[in-house]
């Protein structure tokens, strides 16, 4: 209880602030490289985009084929498609430094992944009707429909 109620409430803003500070630092260090080398960025962006969309499609399609509800299918596909660049950023900067090519790749990853994932979320919302509605069993054993908030 203490961990969830006290520590996480303290730690969450610290971790978010640290991640944002790292991103600002990386973008400020790598901004010139990104602007001066658009072809390099494109060479990194294309495979990341293809990978993310392919994994999302595989997860979303498999969820549909297995009869998942939308409330299970959408997060399953999104988590599967995520490249977890926050972990990559931390790893690249700790192992190779802020001025490394690995750090550049993580910056490009964030630049690609964030708008791409937002687009995939929009796609999920538009295709919610492809999936069966989530049903819950109430205390009397009768099923009731749950429309969800997404």
Short mmCIF file of N, CA and C in Angstrom, two decimals:
data_model
loop_
_atom_site.label_atom_id
_atom_site.label_comp_id
_atom_site.label_asym_id
_atom_site.label_seq_id
_atom_site.Cartn_x
_atom_site.Cartn_y
_atom_site.Cartn_z
N UNK A 1 0.82 -1.20 0.00
CA UNK A 1 0.00 0.00 0.00
C UNK A 1 0.87 1.27 0.00
N UNK A 2 1.90 1.32 0.85
CA UNK A 2 2.75 2.50 0.93
C UNK A 2 3.38 2.80 -0.43
N UNK A 3 3.86 1.73 -1.11
CA UNK A 3 4.52 1.91 -2.39
C UNK A 3 3.57 2.56 -3.39
N UNK A 4 2.37 2.02 -3.50
CA UNK A 4 1.40 2.53 -4.48
C UNK A 4 0.83 3.88 -4.06
N UNK A 5 0.49 4.03 -2.81
CA UNK A 5 -0.19 5.25 -2.36
C UNK A 5 0.76 6.42 -2.11
N UNK A 6 1.95 6.18 -1.68
CA UNK A 6 2.87 7.27 -1.33
C UNK A 6 4.01 7.40 -2.33
N UNK A 7 4.78 6.31 -2.49
CA UNK A 7 6.00 6.38 -3.27
C UNK A 7 5.74 6.66 -4.75
N UNK A 8 4.79 5.97 -5.35
CA UNK A 8 4.51 6.18 -6.78
C UNK A 8 3.99 7.58 -7.05
N UNK A 9 3.23 8.15 -6.12
CA UNK A 9 2.76 9.53 -6.29
C UNK A 9 3.92 10.51 -6.27
N UNK A 10 4.96 10.18 -5.52
CA UNK A 10 6.16 11.01 -5.51
C UNK A 10 7.02 10.75 -6.74
N UNK A 11 7.19 9.49 -7.09
CA UNK A 11 8.10 9.09 -8.16
C UNK A 11 7.60 9.44 -9.56
N UNK A 12 6.31 9.36 -9.80
CA UNK A 12 5.76 9.58 -11.14
C UNK A 12 6.16 10.94 -11.72
N UNK A 13 5.94 12.06 -11.01
CA UNK A 13 6.36 13.34 -11.60
C UNK A 13 7.87 13.46 -11.77
N UNK A 14 8.63 12.82 -10.91
CA UNK A 14 10.09 12.86 -11.03
C UNK A 14 10.52 12.15 -12.30
N UNK A 15 9.97 10.97 -12.57
CA UNK A 15 10.37 10.21 -13.76
C UNK A 15 9.91 10.90 -15.03
N UNK A 16 8.72 11.48 -15.03
CA UNK A 16 8.23 12.20 -16.21
C UNK A 16 9.11 13.42 -16.48
N UNK A 17 9.45 14.14 -15.43
CA UNK A 17 10.32 15.32 -15.58
C UNK A 17 11.70 14.91 -16.09
N UNK A 18 12.25 13.83 -15.57
CA UNK A 18 13.56 13.36 -16.02
C UNK A 18 13.52 12.94 -17.49
N UNK A 19 12.46 12.25 -17.91
CA UNK A 19 12.35 11.84 -19.31
C UNK A 19 12.21 13.06 -20.21
N UNK A 20 11.38 14.02 -19.82
CA UNK A 20 11.21 15.23 -20.63
C UNK A 20 12.51 16.03 -20.71
N UNK A 21 13.23 16.12 -19.60
CA UNK A 21 14.51 16.83 -19.60
C UNK A 21 15.51 16.14 -20.52
N UNK A 22 15.53 14.81 -20.49
CA UNK A 22 16.42 14.06 -21.38
C UNK A 22 16.05 14.30 -22.84
N UNK A 23 14.76 14.29 -23.15
CA UNK A 23 14.31 14.54 -24.52
C UNK A 23 14.69 15.93 -24.99
N UNK A 24 14.48 16.93 -24.14
CA UNK A 24 14.84 18.30 -24.50
C UNK A 24 16.34 18.39 -24.74
N UNK A 25 17.12 17.78 -23.88
CA UNK A 25 18.58 17.78 -24.04
C UNK A 25 18.98 17.07 -25.34
N UNK A 26 18.41 15.90 -25.59
CA UNK A 26 18.72 15.18 -26.82
C UNK A 26 18.33 15.96 -28.06
N UNK A 27 17.12 16.53 -28.06
CA UNK A 27 16.67 17.31 -29.21
C UNK A 27 17.56 18.54 -29.41
N UNK A 28 17.98 19.16 -28.33
CA UNK A 28 18.84 20.34 -28.49
C UNK A 28 20.22 19.95 -29.00
N UNK A 29 20.73 18.82 -28.59
CA UNK A 29 22.04 18.36 -29.07
C UNK A 29 21.94 17.84 -30.50
N UNK A 30 20.88 17.11 -30.81
CA UNK A 30 20.74 16.46 -32.11
C UNK A 30 19.94 17.26 -33.13
N UNK A 31 19.38 18.38 -32.73
CA UNK A 31 18.55 19.18 -33.64
C UNK A 31 19.27 19.58 -34.91
N UNK A 32 20.50 20.03 -34.77
CA UNK A 32 21.28 20.45 -35.94
C UNK A 32 21.54 19.26 -36.87
N UNK A 33 21.87 18.12 -36.31
CA UNK A 33 22.11 16.91 -37.10
C UNK A 33 20.85 16.50 -37.85
N UNK A 34 19.72 16.59 -37.19
CA UNK A 34 18.45 16.22 -37.82
C UNK A 34 18.15 17.14 -38.99
N UNK A 35 18.34 18.42 -38.81
CA UNK A 35 18.05 19.39 -39.87
C UNK A 35 19.05 19.28 -41.02
N UNK A 36 20.31 19.03 -40.71
CA UNK A 36 21.35 18.96 -41.74
C UNK A 36 21.39 17.64 -42.50
N UNK A 37 20.81 16.58 -41.94
CA UNK A 37 20.88 15.25 -42.56
C UNK A 37 19.50 14.61 -42.70
N UNK A 38 18.63 15.22 -43.46
CA UNK A 38 17.28 14.65 -43.55
C UNK A 38 17.25 13.25 -44.17
N UNK A 39 18.19 12.95 -45.07
CA UNK A 39 18.22 11.62 -45.68
C UNK A 39 18.58 10.55 -44.64
N UNK A 40 19.49 10.86 -43.75
CA UNK A 40 19.84 9.93 -42.67
C UNK A 40 18.63 9.66 -41.80
N UNK A 41 17.89 10.71 -41.51
CA UNK A 41 16.69 10.56 -40.69
C UNK A 41 15.67 9.71 -41.43
N UNK A 42 15.53 9.93 -42.71
CA UNK A 42 14.60 9.13 -43.52
C UNK A 42 14.99 7.66 -43.52
N UNK A 43 16.29 7.38 -43.62
CA UNK A 43 16.76 5.99 -43.60
C UNK A 43 16.43 5.30 -42.29
N UNK A 44 16.36 6.04 -41.22
CA UNK A 44 15.97 5.46 -39.93
C UNK A 44 14.45 5.42 -39.78
N UNK A 45 13.77 6.42 -40.31
CA UNK A 45 12.32 6.54 -40.12
C UNK A 45 11.53 5.49 -40.89
N UNK A 46 11.95 5.18 -42.11
CA UNK A 46 11.18 4.25 -42.94
C UNK A 46 11.09 2.86 -42.30
N UNK A 47 12.21 2.23 -41.91
CA UNK A 47 12.08 0.91 -41.29
C UNK A 47 11.32 0.94 -39.96
N UNK A 48 11.50 2.01 -39.17
CA UNK A 48 10.75 2.12 -37.91
C UNK A 48 9.25 2.18 -38.17
N UNK A 49 8.86 2.94 -39.18
CA UNK A 49 7.44 3.06 -39.53
C UNK A 49 6.89 1.72 -40.00
N UNK A 50 7.61 1.06 -40.89
CA UNK A 50 7.15 -0.24 -41.40
C UNK A 50 7.04 -1.25 -40.27
N UNK A 51 8.05 -1.30 -39.42
CA UNK A 51 8.04 -2.23 -38.29
C UNK A 51 6.86 -1.98 -37.37
N UNK A 52 6.65 -0.74 -37.00
CA UNK A 52 5.58 -0.41 -36.07
C UNK A 52 4.21 -0.75 -36.64
N UNK A 53 3.97 -0.38 -37.88
CA UNK A 53 2.68 -0.66 -38.51
C UNK A 53 2.48 -2.16 -38.70
N UNK A 54 3.52 -2.88 -39.10
CA UNK A 54 3.39 -4.32 -39.31
C UNK A 54 3.09 -5.06 -38.00
N UNK A 55 3.78 -4.70 -36.93
CA UNK A 55 3.54 -5.36 -35.65
C UNK A 55 2.15 -5.01 -35.13
N UNK A 56 1.76 -3.75 -35.29
CA UNK A 56 0.41 -3.35 -34.89
C UNK A 56 -0.63 -4.17 -35.65
N UNK A 57 -0.48 -4.25 -36.98
CA UNK A 57 -1.44 -4.98 -37.81
C UNK A 57 -1.51 -6.45 -37.41
N UNK A 58 -0.37 -7.04 -37.14
CA UNK A 58 -0.33 -8.43 -36.72
C UNK A 58 -1.07 -8.61 -35.39
N UNK A 59 -0.78 -7.75 -34.43
CA UNK A 59 -1.44 -7.84 -33.13
C UNK A 59 -2.93 -7.57 -33.19
N UNK A 60 -3.30 -6.55 -33.94
CA UNK A 60 -4.73 -6.19 -34.05
C UNK A 60 -5.49 -7.28 -34.81
N UNK A 61 -4.89 -7.77 -35.89
CA UNK A 61 -5.53 -8.83 -36.67
C UNK A 61 -5.64 -10.12 -35.89
N UNK A 62 -4.59 -10.49 -35.17
CA UNK A 62 -4.63 -11.71 -34.36
C UNK A 62 -5.66 -11.58 -33.24
N UNK A 63 -5.76 -10.40 -32.65
CA UNK A 63 -6.76 -10.17 -31.61
C UNK A 63 -8.16 -10.33 -32.17
N UNK A 64 -8.38 -9.82 -33.36
CA UNK A 64 -9.69 -9.96 -34.02
C UNK A 64 -9.98 -11.44 -34.30
N UNK A 65 -8.97 -12.13 -34.84
CA UNK A 65 -9.14 -13.55 -35.19
C UNK A 65 -9.42 -14.41 -33.96
N UNK A 66 -8.86 -14.03 -32.82
CA UNK A 66 -9.06 -14.80 -31.60
C UNK A 66 -10.30 -14.38 -30.83
N UNK A 67 -11.04 -13.41 -31.36
CA UNK A 67 -12.29 -13.01 -30.72
C UNK A 67 -12.14 -12.09 -29.53
N UNK A 68 -11.01 -11.39 -29.41
CA UNK A 68 -10.84 -10.45 -28.31
C UNK A 68 -11.87 -9.34 -28.43
N UNK A 69 -12.21 -8.73 -27.32
CA UNK A 69 -13.02 -7.52 -27.35
C UNK A 69 -12.11 -6.36 -27.74
N UNK A 70 -12.72 -5.27 -28.13
CA UNK A 70 -11.96 -4.07 -28.48
C UNK A 70 -11.10 -3.62 -27.30
N UNK A 71 -11.66 -3.69 -26.10
CA UNK A 71 -10.96 -3.23 -24.90
C UNK A 71 -9.69 -4.04 -24.63
N UNK A 72 -9.61 -5.24 -25.15
CA UNK A 72 -8.39 -6.05 -25.03
C UNK A 72 -7.53 -5.95 -26.29
N UNK A 73 -8.16 -5.89 -27.46
CA UNK A 73 -7.43 -5.90 -28.73
C UNK A 73 -6.61 -4.63 -28.93
N UNK A 74 -7.20 -3.48 -28.67
CA UNK A 74 -6.49 -2.22 -28.93
C UNK A 74 -5.24 -2.09 -28.07
N UNK A 75 -5.32 -2.28 -26.75
CA UNK A 75 -4.08 -2.18 -25.96
C UNK A 75 -3.06 -3.26 -26.31
N UNK A 76 -3.54 -4.45 -26.64
CA UNK A 76 -2.62 -5.54 -27.02
C UNK A 76 -1.80 -5.14 -28.24
N UNK A 77 -2.47 -4.63 -29.26
CA UNK A 77 -1.79 -4.23 -30.48
C UNK A 77 -0.88 -3.03 -30.25
N UNK A 78 -1.33 -2.07 -29.46
CA UNK A 78 -0.53 -0.86 -29.22
C UNK A 78 0.73 -1.18 -28.41
N UNK A 79 0.61 -1.99 -27.38
CA UNK A 79 1.78 -2.33 -26.58
C UNK A 79 2.75 -3.16 -27.42
N UNK A 80 2.22 -4.07 -28.22
CA UNK A 80 3.09 -4.87 -29.09
C UNK A 80 3.84 -4.02 -30.09
N UNK A 81 3.20 -2.99 -30.61
CA UNK A 81 3.82 -2.15 -31.64
C UNK A 81 4.77 -1.10 -31.06
N UNK A 82 4.63 -0.81 -29.79
CA UNK A 82 5.46 0.22 -29.18
C UNK A 82 6.92 -0.20 -29.17
N UNK A 83 7.79 0.73 -29.46
CA UNK A 83 9.22 0.45 -29.46
C UNK A 83 9.88 0.83 -28.13
N UNK A 84 9.11 1.33 -27.19
CA UNK A 84 9.60 1.67 -25.85
C UNK A 84 10.86 2.53 -25.92
N UNK A 85 10.75 3.65 -26.63
CA UNK A 85 11.91 4.50 -26.82
C UNK A 85 12.38 5.16 -25.53
N UNK A 86 11.54 5.24 -24.52
CA UNK A 86 12.02 5.79 -23.25
C UNK A 86 13.12 4.92 -22.68
N UNK A 87 13.00 3.60 -22.83
CA UNK A 87 14.04 2.69 -22.37
C UNK A 87 15.27 2.80 -23.29
N UNK A 88 15.01 2.91 -24.59
CA UNK A 88 16.12 3.03 -25.55
C UNK A 88 16.91 4.31 -25.31
N UNK A 89 16.21 5.39 -25.01
CA UNK A 89 16.89 6.66 -24.74
C UNK A 89 17.80 6.52 -23.53
N UNK A 90 17.26 5.96 -22.47
CA UNK A 90 18.07 5.79 -21.25
C UNK A 90 19.28 4.90 -21.51
N UNK A 91 19.06 3.81 -22.22
CA UNK A 91 20.16 2.88 -22.50
C UNK A 91 21.21 3.51 -23.39
N UNK A 92 20.77 4.15 -24.47
CA UNK A 92 21.72 4.75 -25.42
C UNK A 92 22.55 5.84 -24.77
N UNK A 93 21.90 6.69 -23.98
CA UNK A 93 22.65 7.79 -23.37
C UNK A 93 23.61 7.28 -22.29
N UNK A 94 23.22 6.26 -21.56
CA UNK A 94 24.10 5.73 -20.52
C UNK A 94 25.27 4.96 -21.12
N UNK A 95 25.04 4.18 -22.18
CA UNK A 95 26.10 3.36 -22.76
C UNK A 95 27.00 4.12 -23.72
N UNK A 96 26.39 5.00 -24.53
CA UNK A 96 27.14 5.61 -25.63
C UNK A 96 27.28 7.13 -25.53
N UNK A 97 26.52 7.76 -24.66
CA UNK A 97 26.60 9.21 -24.50
C UNK A 97 25.59 9.94 -25.37
N UNK A 98 25.34 11.19 -25.00
CA UNK A 98 24.33 12.00 -25.68
C UNK A 98 24.69 12.34 -27.12
N UNK A 99 25.97 12.34 -27.46
CA UNK A 99 26.37 12.75 -28.81
C UNK A 99 26.54 11.57 -29.75
N UNK A 100 26.14 10.37 -29.34
CA UNK A 100 26.35 9.17 -30.15
C UNK A 100 25.28 9.00 -31.23
N UNK A 101 25.59 8.14 -32.19
CA UNK A 101 24.61 7.78 -33.20
C UNK A 101 23.43 7.03 -32.60
N UNK A 102 23.69 6.26 -31.55
CA UNK A 102 22.60 5.54 -30.88
C UNK A 102 21.61 6.54 -30.27
N UNK A 103 22.11 7.61 -29.69
CA UNK A 103 21.23 8.63 -29.14
C UNK A 103 20.43 9.30 -30.26
N UNK A 104 21.07 9.52 -31.40
CA UNK A 104 20.36 10.08 -32.56
C UNK A 104 19.22 9.16 -32.98
N UNK A 105 19.49 7.87 -33.04
CA UNK A 105 18.45 6.91 -33.43
C UNK A 105 17.27 6.95 -32.47
N UNK A 106 17.53 7.12 -31.18
CA UNK A 106 16.41 7.18 -30.24
C UNK A 106 15.61 8.46 -30.42
N UNK A 107 16.28 9.55 -30.75
CA UNK A 107 15.56 10.81 -31.01
C UNK A 107 14.67 10.64 -32.24
N UNK A 108 15.23 10.05 -33.29
CA UNK A 108 14.43 9.80 -34.50
C UNK A 108 13.27 8.87 -34.16
N UNK A 109 13.54 7.87 -33.34
CA UNK A 109 12.49 6.95 -32.93
C UNK A 109 11.32 7.65 -32.27
N UNK A 110 11.63 8.57 -31.37
CA UNK A 110 10.58 9.34 -30.70
C UNK A 110 9.83 10.21 -31.70
N UNK A 111 10.58 10.86 -32.61
CA UNK A 111 9.95 11.71 -33.62
C UNK A 111 8.98 10.92 -34.50
N UNK A 112 9.30 9.67 -34.77
CA UNK A 112 8.46 8.83 -35.61
C UNK A 112 7.35 8.16 -34.79
N UNK A 113 7.72 7.59 -33.65
CA UNK A 113 6.77 6.77 -32.91
C UNK A 113 5.59 7.56 -32.35
N UNK A 114 5.83 8.73 -31.82
CA UNK A 114 4.73 9.46 -31.18
C UNK A 114 3.60 9.77 -32.16
N UNK A 115 3.86 10.44 -33.29
CA UNK A 115 2.73 10.69 -34.20
C UNK A 115 2.16 9.41 -34.81
N UNK A 116 3.02 8.42 -35.06
CA UNK A 116 2.54 7.16 -35.62
C UNK A 116 1.60 6.45 -34.65
N UNK A 117 1.97 6.38 -33.40
CA UNK A 117 1.12 5.73 -32.40
C UNK A 117 -0.19 6.50 -32.21
N UNK A 118 -0.13 7.82 -32.27
CA UNK A 118 -1.38 8.59 -32.18
C UNK A 118 -2.29 8.27 -33.37
N UNK A 119 -1.71 8.11 -34.54
CA UNK A 119 -2.50 7.70 -35.70
C UNK A 119 -3.08 6.31 -35.53
N UNK A 120 -2.33 5.40 -34.95
CA UNK A 120 -2.84 4.06 -34.72
C UNK A 120 -3.95 4.05 -33.68
N UNK A 121 -3.84 4.91 -32.67
CA UNK A 121 -4.93 5.04 -31.69
C UNK A 121 -6.19 5.50 -32.39
N UNK A 122 -6.05 6.50 -33.26
CA UNK A 122 -7.21 6.99 -34.02
C UNK A 122 -7.82 5.86 -34.86
N UNK A 123 -6.96 5.05 -35.49
CA UNK A 123 -7.43 3.91 -36.27
C UNK A 123 -8.20 2.94 -35.38
N UNK A 124 -7.68 2.66 -34.19
CA UNK A 124 -8.37 1.76 -33.25
C UNK A 124 -9.76 2.29 -32.90
N UNK A 125 -9.83 3.57 -32.61
CA UNK A 125 -11.12 4.16 -32.24
C UNK A 125 -12.12 4.04 -33.39
N UNK A 126 -11.66 4.29 -34.62
CA UNK A 126 -12.54 4.19 -35.79
C UNK A 126 -12.99 2.76 -36.08
N UNK A 127 -12.19 1.78 -35.68
CA UNK A 127 -12.51 0.39 -36.00
C UNK A 127 -13.04 -0.38 -34.79
N UNK A 128 -13.45 0.32 -33.78
CA UNK A 128 -13.97 -0.31 -32.56
C UNK A 128 -15.10 -1.28 -32.89
N UNK A 129 -15.91 -0.95 -33.85
CA UNK A 129 -17.05 -1.79 -34.22
C UNK A 129 -16.68 -3.13 -34.82
N UNK A 130 -15.44 -3.34 -35.18
CA UNK A 130 -14.99 -4.62 -35.73
C UNK A 130 -14.97 -5.73 -34.68
N UNK A 131 -15.03 -5.33 -33.41
CA UNK A 131 -14.85 -6.28 -32.31
C UNK A 131 -16.14 -6.45 -31.53
N UNK A 132 -16.30 -7.62 -30.89
CA UNK A 132 -17.49 -7.81 -30.06
C UNK A 132 -17.44 -6.89 -28.85
N UNK A 133 -18.60 -6.49 -28.38
CA UNK A 133 -18.68 -5.62 -27.20
C UNK A 133 -18.25 -6.41 -25.97
N UNK A 134 -17.59 -5.72 -25.05
CA UNK A 134 -17.18 -6.36 -23.80
C UNK A 134 -18.43 -6.59 -22.96
N UNK A 135 -18.53 -7.77 -22.39
CA UNK A 135 -19.68 -8.04 -21.53
C UNK A 135 -19.18 -8.40 -20.14
N UNK A 136 -19.92 -7.96 -19.17
CA UNK A 136 -19.62 -8.27 -17.77
C UNK A 136 -20.77 -9.06 -17.18
N UNK A 137 -20.44 -9.90 -16.23
CA UNK A 137 -21.48 -10.64 -15.52
C UNK A 137 -21.70 -9.94 -14.20
N UNK A 138 -22.96 -9.56 -13.94
CA UNK A 138 -23.24 -8.86 -12.69
C UNK A 138 -23.38 -9.86 -11.55
N UNK A 139 -23.68 -9.37 -10.36
CA UNK A 139 -23.76 -10.21 -9.16
C UNK A 139 -24.81 -11.30 -9.28
N UNK A 140 -25.87 -11.09 -10.08
CA UNK A 140 -26.92 -12.09 -10.23
C UNK A 140 -26.60 -13.11 -11.32
N UNK A 141 -25.47 -12.95 -11.98
CA UNK A 141 -25.09 -13.87 -13.03
C UNK A 141 -25.59 -13.47 -14.40
N UNK A 142 -26.29 -12.34 -14.50
CA UNK A 142 -26.79 -11.87 -15.80
C UNK A 142 -25.73 -11.05 -16.49
N UNK A 143 -25.63 -11.21 -17.81
CA UNK A 143 -24.64 -10.44 -18.55
C UNK A 143 -25.18 -9.05 -18.85
N UNK A 144 -24.29 -8.08 -18.78
CA UNK A 144 -24.64 -6.72 -19.18
C UNK A 144 -23.56 -6.19 -20.10
N UNK A 145 -23.96 -5.37 -21.05
CA UNK A 145 -23.02 -4.82 -22.03
C UNK A 145 -22.23 -3.69 -21.40
N UNK A 146 -20.93 -3.64 -21.71
CA UNK A 146 -20.06 -2.56 -21.26
C UNK A 146 -19.52 -1.88 -22.51
N UNK A 147 -19.89 -0.63 -22.71
CA UNK A 147 -19.49 0.09 -23.90
C UNK A 147 -18.08 0.65 -23.81
N UNK A 148 -17.49 0.72 -22.64
CA UNK A 148 -16.11 1.23 -22.49
C UNK A 148 -16.05 2.74 -22.69
N UNK A 149 -14.89 3.30 -22.44
CA UNK A 149 -14.69 4.74 -22.56
C UNK A 149 -13.92 5.13 -23.79
N UNK A 150 -13.35 4.18 -24.51
CA UNK A 150 -12.54 4.53 -25.68
C UNK A 150 -13.45 4.76 -26.80
#
